[in-house]
Coordinates of C-alpha atoms in Angstrom, one line a residue:
X1 CA -11.9 -24.6 24.0
X2 CA -9.8 -22.7 26.5
X3 CA -6.4 -24.3 26.7
X4 CA -3.9 -23.8 29.5
X5 CA -0.3 -23.8 28.4
X6 CA 1.0 -24.3 32.0
X7 CA -0.5 -27.9 32.3
X8 CA -0.5 -31.1 30.3
X9 CA -1.8 -34.6 30.6
X10 CA 0.9 -36.9 31.9
X11 CA 0.5 -40.6 32.9
X12 CA -3.3 -40.1 32.6
X13 CA -3.4 -37.2 35.0
X14 CA -3.4 -33.4 34.7
X15 CA 0.1 -32.1 35.7
X16 CA 2.1 -28.9 35.6
X17 CA 4.4 -28.9 32.6
X18 CA 8.1 -29.6 33.4
X19 CA 9.6 -27.4 30.7
X20 CA 8.0 -24.1 31.4
X21 CA 7.1 -21.5 34.0
X22 CA 3.4 -20.9 35.0
X23 CA 3.2 -18.4 32.2
X24 CA 4.6 -20.8 29.7
X25 CA 5.8 -18.0 27.5
X26 CA 7.8 -18.8 24.5
X27 CA 10.2 -16.4 22.7
X28 CA 8.3 -14.5 20.0
X29 CA 9.8 -13.6 16.6
X30 CA 11.1 -10.2 16.1
X31 CA 8.8 -7.9 14.1
X32 CA 10.5 -5.9 11.4
X33 CA 8.7 -2.7 10.5
X34 CA 9.3 -1.0 7.2
X35 CA 10.1 2.7 7.0
X36 CA 6.7 3.2 5.5
X37 CA 5.0 1.8 8.6
X38 CA 7.4 3.2 11.1
X39 CA 6.1 6.7 10.6
X40 CA 2.6 8.3 10.4
X41 CA 4.0 11.7 9.3
X42 CA 4.4 11.1 5.6
X43 CA 1.7 13.7 5.0
X44 CA 4.0 16.4 6.1
X45 CA 6.5 15.9 3.2
X46 CA 3.7 15.7 0.6
X47 CA 2.1 18.9 1.8
X48 CA 5.4 20.7 1.9
X49 CA 6.2 19.6 -1.7
X50 CA 2.8 20.8 -3.0
X51 CA 2.4 23.9 -0.9
X52 CA 4.1 26.2 -3.5
X53 CA 1.4 25.2 -6.0
X54 CA -1.6 25.5 -3.6
X55 CA -2.3 21.7 -3.7
X56 CA -1.3 20.9 -0.2
X57 CA -4.9 20.8 0.8
X58 CA -6.0 18.5 -2.1
X59 CA -8.8 16.4 -0.7
X60 CA -8.0 13.3 -2.8
X61 CA -4.3 13.3 -1.9
X62 CA -5.1 13.8 1.8
X63 CA -7.6 11.0 1.9
X64 CA -5.1 8.6 0.4
X65 CA -2.4 9.7 2.9
X66 CA -5.0 9.2 5.7
X67 CA -5.5 5.6 4.6
X68 CA -1.7 5.1 4.7
X69 CA -1.4 6.7 8.1
X70 CA -4.1 4.3 9.4
X71 CA -1.9 1.4 8.3
X72 CA 1.1 2.8 10.1
X73 CA -0.9 3.3 13.2
X74 CA -2.3 -0.3 13.0
X75 CA 1.3 -1.7 12.7
X76 CA 2.4 0.1 15.8
X77 CA -0.8 -0.8 17.7
X78 CA -0.5 -4.5 16.9
X79 CA 3.2 -4.5 18.0
X80 CA 2.2 -2.8 21.3
X81 CA -0.7 -5.2 21.8
X82 CA 1.5 -8.2 21.2
X83 CA 4.1 -7.0 23.7
X84 CA 1.6 -6.3 26.5
X85 CA 0.0 -9.7 27.4
X86 CA -2.7 -9.5 30.1
X87 CA -1.7 -11.5 33.1
X88 CA -5.1 -13.4 33.1
X89 CA -4.4 -14.8 29.6
X90 CA -2.1 -17.6 28.7
X91 CA 0.3 -16.8 25.8
X92 CA -1.9 -18.9 23.5
X93 CA -5.0 -16.9 24.4
X94 CA -3.1 -13.7 24.1
X95 CA -1.7 -14.5 20.6
X96 CA -5.0 -15.6 19.4
X97 CA -6.4 -12.2 20.4
X98 CA -3.6 -10.5 18.5
X99 CA -4.3 -12.7 15.4
X100 CA -8.0 -11.9 15.5
X101 CA -7.3 -8.2 15.8
X102 CA -4.8 -8.5 12.9
X103 CA -7.3 -10.2 10.7
X104 CA -10.0 -7.7 11.4
X105 CA -7.6 -4.8 10.8
X106 CA -6.5 -6.3 7.5
X107 CA -10.1 -6.5 6.3
X108 CA -10.6 -2.8 7.0
X109 CA -7.3 -1.9 5.3
X110 CA -8.0 -4.0 2.2
X111 CA -11.1 -1.9 1.6
X112 CA -9.2 1.3 2.5
X113 CA -6.4 0.4 0.1
X114 CA -8.8 -0.3 -2.8
X115 CA -10.7 2.9 -2.1
X116 CA -7.5 5.0 -1.9
X117 CA -6.1 3.7 -5.2
X118 CA -9.3 4.3 -7.0
X119 CA -9.3 7.8 -5.6
X120 CA -5.8 8.2 -7.1
X121 CA -7.0 6.9 -10.5
X122 CA -9.9 9.4 -10.6
X123 CA -7.7 12.3 -9.5
X124 CA -5.1 11.5 -12.1
X125 CA -7.7 11.5 -14.8
X126 CA -8.9 14.9 -13.6
X127 CA -5.3 16.2 -13.8
X128 CA -5.1 14.9 -17.4
X129 CA -8.4 16.5 -18.3
X130 CA -7.4 19.8 -16.8
X131 CA -4.0 19.8 -18.7
X132 CA -5.7 19.0 -22.0
X133 CA -8.2 21.8 -21.5
X134 CA -5.4 24.3 -20.6
X135 CA -3.7 23.7 -24.0
X136 CA -6.9 23.4 -26.1
X137 CA -6.3 19.7 -26.8
X138 CA -7.9 18.8 -30.1
X139 CA -7.6 15.5 -32.0
X140 CA -8.9 17.1 -35.2
X141 CA -6.5 16.4 -38.0
X142 CA -4.5 14.1 -35.7
X143 CA -4.1 11.4 -38.3
X144 CA -2.8 13.8 -40.9
X145 CA -0.4 15.4 -38.4
X146 CA 0.9 12.0 -37.3
X147 CA 1.6 11.0 -40.9
X148 CA 3.6 14.2 -41.5
X149 CA 5.6 13.7 -38.3
X150 CA 6.3 10.1 -39.0
X151 CA 7.9 10.9 -42.4
X152 CA 10.2 13.6 -40.9
X153 CA 13.8 12.9 -40.0
X154 CA 14.3 12.5 -36.2
X155 CA 15.9 15.9 -35.8
X156 CA 13.2 17.7 -37.7
X157 CA 10.5 15.8 -35.9
X158 CA 12.0 16.6 -32.5
X159 CA 12.2 20.3 -33.5
X160 CA 8.6 20.3 -34.7
X161 CA 7.4 18.7 -31.4
X162 CA 9.4 21.0 -29.2
X163 CA 8.0 24.0 -31.2
X164 CA 4.4 22.6 -30.6
X165 CA 5.2 22.3 -26.9
X166 CA 6.5 25.9 -26.7
X167 CA 3.4 27.2 -28.5
X168 CA 1.0 25.0 -26.6
X169 CA -0.3 23.7 -29.9
X170 CA -3.1 21.4 -28.8
X171 CA -3.6 19.9 -32.2
X172 CA 0.0 18.7 -32.6
X173 CA 0.2 17.6 -29.0
X174 CA -3.0 15.7 -29.3
X175 CA -1.7 13.9 -32.4
X176 CA 1.5 13.0 -30.5
X177 CA 0.1 12.0 -27.1
X178 CA -3.2 10.4 -28.1
X179 CA -1.7 7.6 -30.2
X180 CA 0.6 4.7 -30.1
X181 CA 4.1 6.3 -30.2
X182 CA 5.1 4.1 -33.2
X183 CA 2.4 5.9 -35.2
X184 CA 4.5 9.1 -34.8
X185 CA 7.9 7.6 -35.1
X186 CA 8.6 7.8 -31.4
X187 CA 9.4 5.4 -28.5
X188 CA 7.1 5.2 -25.5
X189 CA 9.8 6.9 -23.4
X190 CA 10.1 9.8 -25.9
X191 CA 6.3 10.2 -25.9
X192 CA 6.2 10.3 -22.1
X193 CA 9.1 12.8 -22.0
X194 CA 7.3 15.1 -24.4
X195 CA 4.2 15.0 -22.3
X196 CA 6.1 15.8 -19.2
X197 CA 7.8 18.7 -21.0
X198 CA 4.5 20.1 -22.1
X199 CA 3.1 19.8 -18.6
X200 CA 6.2 21.5 -17.1
X201 CA 6.1 24.3 -19.7
X202 CA 2.4 25.2 -19.2
X203 CA 1.1 23.5 -16.1
X204 CA 4.0 22.8 -13.7
X205 CA 1.5 22.7 -10.9
X206 CA -0.3 19.8 -12.4
X207 CA 3.0 18.0 -13.1
X208 CA 3.9 18.3 -9.4
X209 CA 0.4 17.2 -8.3
X210 CA 0.6 14.2 -10.7
X211 CA 4.0 13.2 -9.4
X212 CA 2.9 13.4 -5.8
X213 CA -0.3 11.5 -6.5
X214 CA 1.7 8.6 -8.1
X215 CA 4.1 8.7 -5.1
X216 CA 1.1 8.5 -2.7
X217 CA -0.3 5.6 -4.7
X218 CA 3.0 3.7 -4.4
X219 CA 3.2 4.6 -0.7
X220 CA -0.3 3.3 0.2
X221 CA 0.1 0.1 -1.9
X222 CA 3.5 -0.7 -0.5
X223 CA 2.3 0.0 3.1
X224 CA -0.6 -2.4 2.7
X225 CA 1.8 -5.1 1.4
X226 CA 4.1 -4.4 4.3
X227 CA 1.2 -5.0 6.7
X228 CA 0.4 -8.3 4.9
X229 CA 4.0 -9.4 5.3
X230 CA 3.9 -8.8 9.0
X231 CA 1.3 -11.6 9.5
X232 CA 3.7 -14.4 10.5
X233 CA 5.8 -12.4 12.9
X234 CA 3.3 -10.0 14.6
X235 CA 0.9 -12.8 15.3
X236 CA 3.7 -15.3 16.1
X237 CA 2.2 -17.8 13.7
X238 CA 4.6 -20.6 14.5
X239 CA 4.2 -20.2 18.2
X240 CA 0.4 -20.3 17.8
X241 CA 0.6 -23.4 15.7
X242 CA 2.6 -25.1 18.3
X243 CA 0.1 -24.3 21.0
X244 CA -2.7 -25.4 18.7
X245 CA -1.1 -28.8 18.3
X246 CA -0.8 -29.1 22.1
X247 CA -4.4 -28.1 22.5
X248 CA -5.5 -30.8 20.0
X249 CA -3.4 -33.3 21.9
X250 CA -5.0 -32.2 25.2
X251 CA -8.5 -32.6 23.7
X252 CA -7.6 -36.1 22.4
X253 CA -6.1 -37.2 25.7
X254 CA -9.2 -35.8 27.6
X255 CA -11.5 -37.7 25.2
X256 CA -9.5 -40.9 25.8
X257 CA -9.5 -40.4 29.5
X258 CA -13.2 -39.7 29.9
X259 CA -14.7 -41.1 26.8

């Protein structure tokens, strides 16, 4: 049903509302846009960071950043749409159009978000595989190596691991990184730090790419959540709900009048 916000049923007759102008526009809530959605230029920083390693054109990373850029563009487009009501529409009609556009956009971005994050997971695994290949990662004798390391004093164990990192010893590194850290006498944090040290020593390019991929993953995930949180304000949910109540009252009055 098309509902006019400039009229109401009063004393059994259709009359112009007393409390509003012909446009019947109500104040709309302010829309707060996160820094992530305020800019569609995030790609520039990522590409600059990775340009020294030749990964600034990495297809996986760029596809994820494109998904985030689309979210930023959607946020700006919805705000512009909300703030430019067509004169032939009532505010109720206009806000319903904004809400429909928002819902359709979120369906697209939900798919894009899932696809982007899956792309990141696949690319991170490729980074891990390339790192392992570069140091001749080999789990042979891993159990025996872990037993030896576990029995060492912390200082001796640290020295042995650092030596393995320096020598790109794939056997020792596999024993350390491919197991629960407790099995080697380490904490999870220590294990992660040793892995980062090995990457930095032998494949700093992959370490940089991995870091930026994880940053991109956080960016696209947070941008999508930022869009979700804009629902109530950008579509003026409370204002629409008020108009919906008036529309239902008008339908009820019309039914009683003509029923």
